[in-house]
Tab-separated table of C-alpha atoms in Angstrom:
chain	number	residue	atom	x	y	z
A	1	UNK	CA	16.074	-31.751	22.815
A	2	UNK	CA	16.301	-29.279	25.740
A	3	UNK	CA	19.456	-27.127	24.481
A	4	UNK	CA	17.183	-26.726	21.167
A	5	UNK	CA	14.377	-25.514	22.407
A	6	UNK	CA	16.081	-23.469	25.351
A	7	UNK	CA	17.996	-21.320	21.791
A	8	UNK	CA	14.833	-21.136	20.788
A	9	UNK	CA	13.247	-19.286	23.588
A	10	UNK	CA	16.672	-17.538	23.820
A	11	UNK	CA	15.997	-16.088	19.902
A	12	UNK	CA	12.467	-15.127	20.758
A	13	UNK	CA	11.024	-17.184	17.890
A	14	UNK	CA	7.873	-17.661	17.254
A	15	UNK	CA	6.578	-21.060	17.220
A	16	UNK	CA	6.612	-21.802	13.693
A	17	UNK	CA	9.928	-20.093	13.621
A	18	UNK	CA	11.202	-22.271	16.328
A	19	UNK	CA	10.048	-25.570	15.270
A	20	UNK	CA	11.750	-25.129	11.391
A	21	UNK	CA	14.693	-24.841	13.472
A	22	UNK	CA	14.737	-27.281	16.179
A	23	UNK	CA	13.781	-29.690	13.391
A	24	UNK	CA	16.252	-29.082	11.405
A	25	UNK	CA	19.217	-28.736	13.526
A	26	UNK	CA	17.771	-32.217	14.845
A	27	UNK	CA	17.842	-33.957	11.471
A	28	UNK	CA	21.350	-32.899	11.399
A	29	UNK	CA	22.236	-34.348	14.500
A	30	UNK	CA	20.786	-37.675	13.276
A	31	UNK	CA	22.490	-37.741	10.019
A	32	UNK	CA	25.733	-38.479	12.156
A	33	UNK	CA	24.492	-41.743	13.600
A	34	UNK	CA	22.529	-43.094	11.244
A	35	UNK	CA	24.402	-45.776	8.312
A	36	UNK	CA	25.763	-43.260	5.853
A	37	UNK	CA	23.910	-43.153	2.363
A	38	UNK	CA	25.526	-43.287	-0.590
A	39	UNK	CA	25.817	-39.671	-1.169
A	40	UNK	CA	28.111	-39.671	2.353
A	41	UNK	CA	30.119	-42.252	0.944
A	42	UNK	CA	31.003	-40.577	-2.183
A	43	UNK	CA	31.941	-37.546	-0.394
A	44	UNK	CA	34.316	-39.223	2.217
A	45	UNK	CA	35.768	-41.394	-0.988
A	46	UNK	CA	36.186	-37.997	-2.419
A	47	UNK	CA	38.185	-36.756	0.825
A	48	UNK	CA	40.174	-40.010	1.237
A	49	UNK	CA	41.457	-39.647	-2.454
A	50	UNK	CA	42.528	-36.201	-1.687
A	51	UNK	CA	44.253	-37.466	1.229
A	52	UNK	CA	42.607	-35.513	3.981
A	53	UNK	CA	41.380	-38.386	5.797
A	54	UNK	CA	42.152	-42.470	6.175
A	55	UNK	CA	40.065	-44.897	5.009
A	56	UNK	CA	35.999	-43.845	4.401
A	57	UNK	CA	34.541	-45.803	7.541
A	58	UNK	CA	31.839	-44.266	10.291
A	59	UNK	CA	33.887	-42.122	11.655
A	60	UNK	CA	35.458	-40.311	9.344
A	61	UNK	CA	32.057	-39.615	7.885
A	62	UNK	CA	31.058	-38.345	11.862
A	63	UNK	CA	33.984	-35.840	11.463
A	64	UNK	CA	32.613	-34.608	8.135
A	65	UNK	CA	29.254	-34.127	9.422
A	66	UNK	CA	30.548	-32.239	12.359
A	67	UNK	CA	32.920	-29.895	10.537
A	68	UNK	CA	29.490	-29.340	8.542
A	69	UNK	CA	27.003	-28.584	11.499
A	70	UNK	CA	30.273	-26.901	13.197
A	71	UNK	CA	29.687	-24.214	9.892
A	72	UNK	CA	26.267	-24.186	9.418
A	73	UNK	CA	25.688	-23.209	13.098
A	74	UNK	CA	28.635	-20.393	12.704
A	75	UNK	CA	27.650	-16.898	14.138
A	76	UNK	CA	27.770	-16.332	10.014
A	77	UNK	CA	27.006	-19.333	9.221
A	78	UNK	CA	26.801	-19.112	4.892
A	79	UNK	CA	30.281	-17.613	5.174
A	80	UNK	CA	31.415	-20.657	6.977
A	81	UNK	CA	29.960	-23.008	4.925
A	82	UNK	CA	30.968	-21.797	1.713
A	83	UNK	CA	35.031	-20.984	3.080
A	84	UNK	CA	34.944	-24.829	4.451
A	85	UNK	CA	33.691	-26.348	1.235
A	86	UNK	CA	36.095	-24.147	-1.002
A	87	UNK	CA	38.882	-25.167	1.245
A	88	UNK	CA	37.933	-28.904	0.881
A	89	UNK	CA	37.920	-28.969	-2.720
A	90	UNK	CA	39.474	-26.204	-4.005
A	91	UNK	CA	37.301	-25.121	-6.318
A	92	UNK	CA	34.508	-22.671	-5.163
A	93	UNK	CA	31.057	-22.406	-3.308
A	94	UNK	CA	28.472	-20.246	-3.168
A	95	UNK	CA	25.404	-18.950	-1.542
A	96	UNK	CA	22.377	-17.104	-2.902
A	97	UNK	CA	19.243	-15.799	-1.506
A	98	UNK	CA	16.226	-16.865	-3.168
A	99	UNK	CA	15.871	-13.236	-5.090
A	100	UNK	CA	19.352	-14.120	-6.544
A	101	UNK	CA	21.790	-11.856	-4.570
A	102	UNK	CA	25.417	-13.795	-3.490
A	103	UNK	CA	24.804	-14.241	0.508
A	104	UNK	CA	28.655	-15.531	0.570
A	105	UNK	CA	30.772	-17.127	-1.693
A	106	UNK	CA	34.451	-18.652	-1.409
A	107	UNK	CA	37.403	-19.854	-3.688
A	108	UNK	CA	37.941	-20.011	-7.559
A	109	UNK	CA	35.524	-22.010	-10.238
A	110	UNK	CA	37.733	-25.395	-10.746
A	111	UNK	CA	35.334	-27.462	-12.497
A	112	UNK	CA	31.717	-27.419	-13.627
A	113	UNK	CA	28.967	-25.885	-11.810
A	114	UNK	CA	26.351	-27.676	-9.714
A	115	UNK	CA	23.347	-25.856	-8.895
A	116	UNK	CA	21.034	-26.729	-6.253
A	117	UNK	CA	17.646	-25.304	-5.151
A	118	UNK	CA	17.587	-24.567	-1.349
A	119	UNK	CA	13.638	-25.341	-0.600
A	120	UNK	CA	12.402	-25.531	3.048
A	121	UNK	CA	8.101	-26.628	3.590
A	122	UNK	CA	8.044	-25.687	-0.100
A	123	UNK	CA	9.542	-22.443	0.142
A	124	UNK	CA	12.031	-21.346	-1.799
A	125	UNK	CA	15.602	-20.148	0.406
A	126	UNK	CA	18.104	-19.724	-1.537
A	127	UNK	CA	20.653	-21.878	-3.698
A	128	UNK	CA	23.775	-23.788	-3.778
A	129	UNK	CA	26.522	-23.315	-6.232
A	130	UNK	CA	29.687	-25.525	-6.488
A	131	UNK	CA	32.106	-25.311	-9.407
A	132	UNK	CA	34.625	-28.020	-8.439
A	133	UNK	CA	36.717	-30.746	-9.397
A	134	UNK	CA	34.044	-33.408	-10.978
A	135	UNK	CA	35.221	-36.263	-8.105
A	136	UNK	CA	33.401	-34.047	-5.764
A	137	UNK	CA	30.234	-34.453	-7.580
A	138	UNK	CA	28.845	-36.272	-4.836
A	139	UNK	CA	29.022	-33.926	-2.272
A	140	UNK	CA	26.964	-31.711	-3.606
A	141	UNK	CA	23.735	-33.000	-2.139
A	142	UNK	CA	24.710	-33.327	1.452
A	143	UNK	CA	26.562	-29.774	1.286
A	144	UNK	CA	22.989	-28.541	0.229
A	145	UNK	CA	21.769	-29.421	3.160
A	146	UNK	CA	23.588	-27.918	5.112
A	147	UNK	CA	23.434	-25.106	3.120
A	148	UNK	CA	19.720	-25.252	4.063
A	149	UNK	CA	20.272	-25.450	7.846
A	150	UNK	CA	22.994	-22.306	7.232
A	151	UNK	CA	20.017	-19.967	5.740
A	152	UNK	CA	17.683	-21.599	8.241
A	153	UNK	CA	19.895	-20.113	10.843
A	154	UNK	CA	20.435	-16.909	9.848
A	155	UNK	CA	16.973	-16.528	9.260
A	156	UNK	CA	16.925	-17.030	12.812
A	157	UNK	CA	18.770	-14.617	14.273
A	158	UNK	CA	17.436	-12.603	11.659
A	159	UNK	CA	14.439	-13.160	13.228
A	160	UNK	CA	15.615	-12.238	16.972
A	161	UNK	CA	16.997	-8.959	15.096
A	162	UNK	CA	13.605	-8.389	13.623
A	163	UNK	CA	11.604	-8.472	17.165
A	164	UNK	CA	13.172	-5.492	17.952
A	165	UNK	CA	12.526	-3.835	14.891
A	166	UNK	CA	8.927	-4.932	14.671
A	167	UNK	CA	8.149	-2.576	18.328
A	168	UNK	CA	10.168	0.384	16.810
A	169	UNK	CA	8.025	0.530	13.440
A	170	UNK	CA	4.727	-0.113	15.729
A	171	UNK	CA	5.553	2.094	17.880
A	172	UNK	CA	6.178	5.153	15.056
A	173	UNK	CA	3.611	4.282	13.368
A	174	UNK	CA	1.165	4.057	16.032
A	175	UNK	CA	2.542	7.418	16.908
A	176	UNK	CA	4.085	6.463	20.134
A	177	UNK	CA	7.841	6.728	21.023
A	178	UNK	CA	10.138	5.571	18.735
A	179	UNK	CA	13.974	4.976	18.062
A	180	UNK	CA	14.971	8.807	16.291
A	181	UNK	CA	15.193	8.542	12.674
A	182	UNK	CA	17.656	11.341	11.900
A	183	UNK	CA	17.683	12.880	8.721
A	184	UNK	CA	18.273	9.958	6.449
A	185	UNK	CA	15.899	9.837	4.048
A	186	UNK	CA	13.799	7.075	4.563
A	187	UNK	CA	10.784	5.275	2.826
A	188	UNK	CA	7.410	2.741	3.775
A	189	UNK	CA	6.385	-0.014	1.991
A	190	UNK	CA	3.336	-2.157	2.330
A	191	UNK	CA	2.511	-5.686	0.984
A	192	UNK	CA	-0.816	-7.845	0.966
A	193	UNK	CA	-1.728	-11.028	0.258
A	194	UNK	CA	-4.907	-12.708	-1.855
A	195	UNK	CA	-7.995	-12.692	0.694
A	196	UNK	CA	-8.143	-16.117	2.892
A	197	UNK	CA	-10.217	-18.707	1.243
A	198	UNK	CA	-11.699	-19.536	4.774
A	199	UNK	CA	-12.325	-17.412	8.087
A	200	UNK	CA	-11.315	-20.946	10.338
A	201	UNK	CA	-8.885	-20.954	12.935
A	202	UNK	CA	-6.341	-23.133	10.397
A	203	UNK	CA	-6.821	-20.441	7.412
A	204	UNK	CA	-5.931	-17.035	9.970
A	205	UNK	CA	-3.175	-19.225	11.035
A	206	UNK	CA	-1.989	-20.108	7.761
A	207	UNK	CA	-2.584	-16.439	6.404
A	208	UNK	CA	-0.317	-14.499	9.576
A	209	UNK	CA	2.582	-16.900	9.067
A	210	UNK	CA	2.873	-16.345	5.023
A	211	UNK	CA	2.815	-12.895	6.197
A	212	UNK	CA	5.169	-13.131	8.905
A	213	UNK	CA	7.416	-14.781	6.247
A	214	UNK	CA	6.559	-11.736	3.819
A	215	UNK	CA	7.772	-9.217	6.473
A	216	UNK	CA	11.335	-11.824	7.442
A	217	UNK	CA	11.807	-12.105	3.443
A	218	UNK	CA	11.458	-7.657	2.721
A	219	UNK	CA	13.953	-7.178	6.078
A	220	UNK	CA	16.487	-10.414	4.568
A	221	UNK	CA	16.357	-8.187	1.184
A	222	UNK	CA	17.403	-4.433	2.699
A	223	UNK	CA	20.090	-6.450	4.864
A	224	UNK	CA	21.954	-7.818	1.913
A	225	UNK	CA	21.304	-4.546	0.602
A	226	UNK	CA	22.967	-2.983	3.549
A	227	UNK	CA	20.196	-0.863	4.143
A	228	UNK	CA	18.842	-0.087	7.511
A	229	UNK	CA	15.369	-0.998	8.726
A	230	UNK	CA	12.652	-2.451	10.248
A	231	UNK	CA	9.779	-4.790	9.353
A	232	UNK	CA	6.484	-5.553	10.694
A	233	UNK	CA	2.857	-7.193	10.099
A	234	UNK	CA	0.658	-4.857	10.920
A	235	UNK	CA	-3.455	-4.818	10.201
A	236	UNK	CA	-3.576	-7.599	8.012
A	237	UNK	CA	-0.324	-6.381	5.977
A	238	UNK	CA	3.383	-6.762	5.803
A	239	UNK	CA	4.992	-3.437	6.642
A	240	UNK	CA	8.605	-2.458	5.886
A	241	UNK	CA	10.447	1.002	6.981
A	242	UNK	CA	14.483	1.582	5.583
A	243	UNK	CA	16.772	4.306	4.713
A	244	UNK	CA	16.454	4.223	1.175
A	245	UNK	CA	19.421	5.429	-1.457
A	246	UNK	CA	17.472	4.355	-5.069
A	247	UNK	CA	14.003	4.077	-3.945
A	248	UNK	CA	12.842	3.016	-7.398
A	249	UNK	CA	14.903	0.331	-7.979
A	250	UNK	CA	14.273	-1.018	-4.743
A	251	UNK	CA	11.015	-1.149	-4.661
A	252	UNK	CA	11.183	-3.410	-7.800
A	253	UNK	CA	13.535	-5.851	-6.404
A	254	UNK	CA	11.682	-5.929	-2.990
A	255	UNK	CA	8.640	-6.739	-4.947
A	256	UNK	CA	10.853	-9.460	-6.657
A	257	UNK	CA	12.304	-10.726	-3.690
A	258	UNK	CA	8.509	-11.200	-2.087
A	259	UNK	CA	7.480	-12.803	-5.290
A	260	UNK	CA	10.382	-15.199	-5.556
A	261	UNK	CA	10.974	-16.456	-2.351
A	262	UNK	CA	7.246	-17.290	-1.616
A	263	UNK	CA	5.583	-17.611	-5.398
A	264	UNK	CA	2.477	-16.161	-3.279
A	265	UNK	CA	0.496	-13.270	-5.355
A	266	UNK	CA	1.683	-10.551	-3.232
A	267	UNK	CA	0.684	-7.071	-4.402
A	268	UNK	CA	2.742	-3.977	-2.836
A	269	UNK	CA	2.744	-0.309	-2.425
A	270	UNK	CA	5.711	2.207	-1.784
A	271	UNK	CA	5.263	5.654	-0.545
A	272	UNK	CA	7.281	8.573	-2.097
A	273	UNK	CA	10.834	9.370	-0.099
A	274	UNK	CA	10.622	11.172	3.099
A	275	UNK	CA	12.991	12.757	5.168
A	276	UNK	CA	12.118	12.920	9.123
A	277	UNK	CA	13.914	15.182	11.530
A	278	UNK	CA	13.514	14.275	14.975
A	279	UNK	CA	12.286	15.131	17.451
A	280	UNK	CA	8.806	13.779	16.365
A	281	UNK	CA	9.682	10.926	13.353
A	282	UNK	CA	6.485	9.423	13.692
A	283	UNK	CA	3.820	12.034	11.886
A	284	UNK	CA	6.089	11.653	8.664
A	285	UNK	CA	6.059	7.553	9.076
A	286	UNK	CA	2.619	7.831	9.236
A	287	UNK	CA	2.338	9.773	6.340
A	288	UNK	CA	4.544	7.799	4.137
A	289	UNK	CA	2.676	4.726	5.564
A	290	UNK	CA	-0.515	6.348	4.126
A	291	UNK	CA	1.309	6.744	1.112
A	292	UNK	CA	2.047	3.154	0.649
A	293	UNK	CA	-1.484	2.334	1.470
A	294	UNK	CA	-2.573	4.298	-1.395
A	295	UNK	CA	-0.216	2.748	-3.736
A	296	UNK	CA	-1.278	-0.679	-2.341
A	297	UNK	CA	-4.576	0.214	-3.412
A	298	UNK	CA	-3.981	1.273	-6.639
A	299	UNK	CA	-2.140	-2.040	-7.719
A	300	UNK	CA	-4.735	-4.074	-9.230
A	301	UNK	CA	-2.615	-7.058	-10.607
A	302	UNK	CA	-2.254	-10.200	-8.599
A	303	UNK	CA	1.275	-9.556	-8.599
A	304	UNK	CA	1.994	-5.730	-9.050
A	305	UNK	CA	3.750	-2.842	-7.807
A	306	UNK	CA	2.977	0.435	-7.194
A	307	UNK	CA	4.282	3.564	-6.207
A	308	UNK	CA	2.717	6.736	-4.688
A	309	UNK	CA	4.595	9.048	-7.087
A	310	UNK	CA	3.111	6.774	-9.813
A	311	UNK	CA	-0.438	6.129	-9.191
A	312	UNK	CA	-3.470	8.464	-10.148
A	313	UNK	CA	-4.379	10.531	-6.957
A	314	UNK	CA	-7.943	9.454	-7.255
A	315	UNK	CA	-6.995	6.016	-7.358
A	316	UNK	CA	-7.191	4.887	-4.387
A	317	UNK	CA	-10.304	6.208	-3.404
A	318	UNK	CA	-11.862	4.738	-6.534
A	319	UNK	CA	-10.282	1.222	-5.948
A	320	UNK	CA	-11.551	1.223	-1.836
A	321	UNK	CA	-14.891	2.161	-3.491
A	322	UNK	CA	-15.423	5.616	-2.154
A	323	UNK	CA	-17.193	6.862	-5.060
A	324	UNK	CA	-20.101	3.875	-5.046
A	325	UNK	CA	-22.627	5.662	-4.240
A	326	UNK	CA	-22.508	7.603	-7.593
A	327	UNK	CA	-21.755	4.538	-9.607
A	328	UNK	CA	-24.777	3.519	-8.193
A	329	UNK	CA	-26.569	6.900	-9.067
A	330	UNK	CA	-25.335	6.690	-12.849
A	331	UNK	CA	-26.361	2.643	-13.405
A	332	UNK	CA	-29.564	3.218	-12.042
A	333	UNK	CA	-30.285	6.258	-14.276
A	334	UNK	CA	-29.145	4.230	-17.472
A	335	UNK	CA	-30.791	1.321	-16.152
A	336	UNK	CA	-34.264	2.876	-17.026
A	337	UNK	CA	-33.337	2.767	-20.444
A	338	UNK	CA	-33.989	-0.425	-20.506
A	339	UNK	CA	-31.812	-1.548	-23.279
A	340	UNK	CA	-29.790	-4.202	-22.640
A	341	UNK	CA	-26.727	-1.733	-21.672
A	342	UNK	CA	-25.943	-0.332	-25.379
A	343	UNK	CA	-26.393	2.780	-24.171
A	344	UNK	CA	-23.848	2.565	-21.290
A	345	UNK	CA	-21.416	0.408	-23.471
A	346	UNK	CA	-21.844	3.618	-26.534
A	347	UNK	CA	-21.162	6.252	-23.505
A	348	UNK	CA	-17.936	4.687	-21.811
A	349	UNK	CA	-16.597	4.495	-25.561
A	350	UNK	CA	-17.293	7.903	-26.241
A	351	UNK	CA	-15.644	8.658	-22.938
A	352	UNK	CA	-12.599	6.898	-23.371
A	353	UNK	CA	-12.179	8.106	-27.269
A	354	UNK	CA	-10.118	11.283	-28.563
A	355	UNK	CA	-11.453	11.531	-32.296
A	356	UNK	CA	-13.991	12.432	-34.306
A	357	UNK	CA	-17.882	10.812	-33.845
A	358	UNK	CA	-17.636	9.484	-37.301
A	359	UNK	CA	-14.322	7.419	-36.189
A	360	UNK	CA	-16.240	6.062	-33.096
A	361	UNK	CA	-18.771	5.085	-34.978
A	362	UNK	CA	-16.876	3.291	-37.305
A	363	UNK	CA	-15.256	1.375	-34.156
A	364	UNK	CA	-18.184	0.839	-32.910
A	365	UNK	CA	-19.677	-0.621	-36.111
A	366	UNK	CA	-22.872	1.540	-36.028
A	367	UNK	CA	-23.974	4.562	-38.508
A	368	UNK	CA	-22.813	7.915	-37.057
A	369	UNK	CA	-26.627	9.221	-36.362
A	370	UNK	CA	-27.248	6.008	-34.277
A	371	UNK	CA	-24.169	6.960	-31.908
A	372	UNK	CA	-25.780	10.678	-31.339
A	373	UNK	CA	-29.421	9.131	-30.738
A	374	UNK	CA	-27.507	6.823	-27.934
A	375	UNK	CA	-25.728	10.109	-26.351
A	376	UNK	CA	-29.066	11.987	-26.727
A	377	UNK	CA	-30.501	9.164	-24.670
A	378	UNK	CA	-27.454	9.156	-22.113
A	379	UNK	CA	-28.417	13.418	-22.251
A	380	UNK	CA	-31.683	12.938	-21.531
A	381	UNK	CA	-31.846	10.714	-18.376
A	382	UNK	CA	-28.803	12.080	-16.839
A	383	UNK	CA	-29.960	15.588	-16.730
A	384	UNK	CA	-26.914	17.405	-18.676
A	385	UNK	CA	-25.386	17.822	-21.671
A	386	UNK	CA	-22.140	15.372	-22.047
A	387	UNK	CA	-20.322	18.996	-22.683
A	388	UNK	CA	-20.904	19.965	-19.189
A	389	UNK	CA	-17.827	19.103	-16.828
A	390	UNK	CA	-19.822	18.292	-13.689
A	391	UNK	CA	-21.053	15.632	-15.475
A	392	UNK	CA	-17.709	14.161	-17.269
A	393	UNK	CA	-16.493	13.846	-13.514
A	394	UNK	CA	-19.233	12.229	-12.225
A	395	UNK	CA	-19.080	9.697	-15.199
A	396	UNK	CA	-15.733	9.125	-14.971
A	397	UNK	CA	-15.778	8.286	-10.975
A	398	UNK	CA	-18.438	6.230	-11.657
A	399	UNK	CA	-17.025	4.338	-14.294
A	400	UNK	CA	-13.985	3.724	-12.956
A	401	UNK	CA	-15.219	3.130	-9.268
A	402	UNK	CA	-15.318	-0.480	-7.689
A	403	UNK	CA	-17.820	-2.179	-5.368
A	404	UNK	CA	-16.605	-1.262	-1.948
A	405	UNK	CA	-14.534	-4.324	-0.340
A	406	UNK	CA	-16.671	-6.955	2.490
């Protein structure tokens, strides 16, 4: 289909990003000459008894299809959708993104609701919801579809949008010219997926699209937000850049948005608010960028968020493993104890408890003079008394350091 891909190249879509749509506009086109299933039928029964159209024969069901596509390809295409279907049956219709927010809706509830799940290569975008007259039951499934084809759309010429966008954000944050930023306050966030199980060609492929989805999904959430910004992937990460107005609460629901519309384990970081006056934007979008990678850092669940206002200043450096070399110090200086670790086990207790030694000991199921012959031991081979602050520090960095990441 030349037209098809000629939009595409016209969008600037990437090939993935082109293909979902060429395919899907094309199984539309063949739904109106292929024999109508029985879903069509009951719809165009549906219309006939209203007394919209004649008799429910291949044509009439061509006309349906086409006032359908006609929507669905709309310049706002969910707002179309929904004001045709609410029109047809006089009940109502509505559209939701796959975090939950109302994309468009149309009409009054006349009858019970039907729900159905939008879901496009297994990801989740977005939902149906009819409440209508029960004789238009049957439409329900074929209006989902093109329900589908409506978010597939505006994702895009969300997508065109988002090109533009994407050089802005590189080029700030890359310190290079950039669109002025005003003084709006503004804040960075930064999202990561699980490490590829492979390093073939298939497996990088795989990984840069879910994260090219990542950044489309964050820049669909601050646009039914109605906030301003820009997305990117950028180093292995999903990067996002808006004018924020509640910058807690919407870091958790861009975390939820990420979470729900892909079910990947994606981890993020926000950086505190930052205001930018121009000239210059970009030192403070680097800085909040750095913020965000801190916070990313700091998130250790699968699925967590963090912010930088939120995290423990030494935490990032102890999650990228900054401190390993005097982990490394400490476990080889215990290690010449040589007793099975009960040393080390007794000394992060004692560092991590706030009573007395008679209450640790009792937690620890040993006799009070057998938990200070362990610290003794700890004393002796790391060359200071567990009352000296020098060496509290270096205990706790090494304790709480990780193996630095391949």
């Amino acid at each position: 289909m030349p037209r098809l891909t000629e939009l595409r190249a016209s969008l600037a879509l990437s090939a993935p990003e082109g293909d979902a749509l060429i395919e899907s506009l094309e199984d539309a086109v063949r739904l109106c000459s292929e024999v109508p299933s029985q879903q069509v039928i009951h719809a165009v029964s549906a219309l006939s008894a209203s007394g919209l159209i004649g008799t429910p024969d291949a044509t009439d069901v061509t006309v349906i299809l086409q006032a359908l596509r006609g929507a669905a390809m709309d310049a706002h295409p969910e707002r179309a959708l929904t004001a045709l279907l609410a029109a047809w049956t006089g009940g109502r219709a509505e559209i939701r993104a796959s975090w939950g927010d109302v994309v468009a809706t149309a009409g009054r509830a006349s009858g019970p609701e039907i729900h159905r799940r939008l879901v496009h290569r297994e990801r989740h975008v977005g939902e149906l919801r009819l409440a209508v007259p029960s004789v238009w039951g049957g439409l329900a499934g074929l209006a989902a579809e093109y329900a589908l084809l409506a978010r597939l759309q505006s994702a895009a010429a969300g997508a065109a949008r988002r090109r533009v966008g994407e050089r802005v954000l590189e080029a700030l944050l890359t310190g290079g010219p950039g669109a002025a930023l005003g003084g709006e306050p503004f804040a960075v966030a930064v999202a990561s997926l699980p490490p590829a199980t492979g390093l073939g060609p298939s497996h990088l492929s795989a990984r840069e699209d879910a994260l090219d989805v990542l950044a489309a999904v964050g820049e669909g959430y601050l646009t039914e937000r109605m906030l301003d910004g820009h997305s990117t992937v950028w180093h292995g990460q999903a990067v996002w850049l808006w004018s924020t107005l509640n910058l807690a609460q919407e870091g958790r629901e861009l975390h939820g948005a990420l979470v729900a519309s892909t079910a990947l384990d994606v981890r993020v970081g926000v950086s505190a608010r930052h205001t930018a006056l121009n000239p210059g934007p970009g030192s403070e979008v680097r800085a909040a960028y750095s913020e965000a990678r801190q916070a990313l850092d700091a998130t250790r669940r699968r699925r967590g968020m963090s912010t930088f206002m939120g995290i423990d200043p030494l935490a990032a450096l102890l999650a990228r493993g900054q401190f390993h070399a005097v982990q490394a110090q400490v476990s080889a200086q215990l290690a010449t104890l040589d007793d099975d670790g009960r040393v080390e086990a007794t000394l992060r207790a004692y560092l991590g408890h706030r009573g007395s030694l008679g209450e640790l000991a009792g937690v620890l199921g040993i006799h009070v003079n057998t938990l200070r012959y362990r610290l003794r031991r700890a004393e002796d081979v790391l060359g200071a008394p567990l009352s000296d602050p020098h060496l509290l520090a270096r205990l706790y960095l090494a304790f709480e350091s990780v193996a630095p990441r391949p």
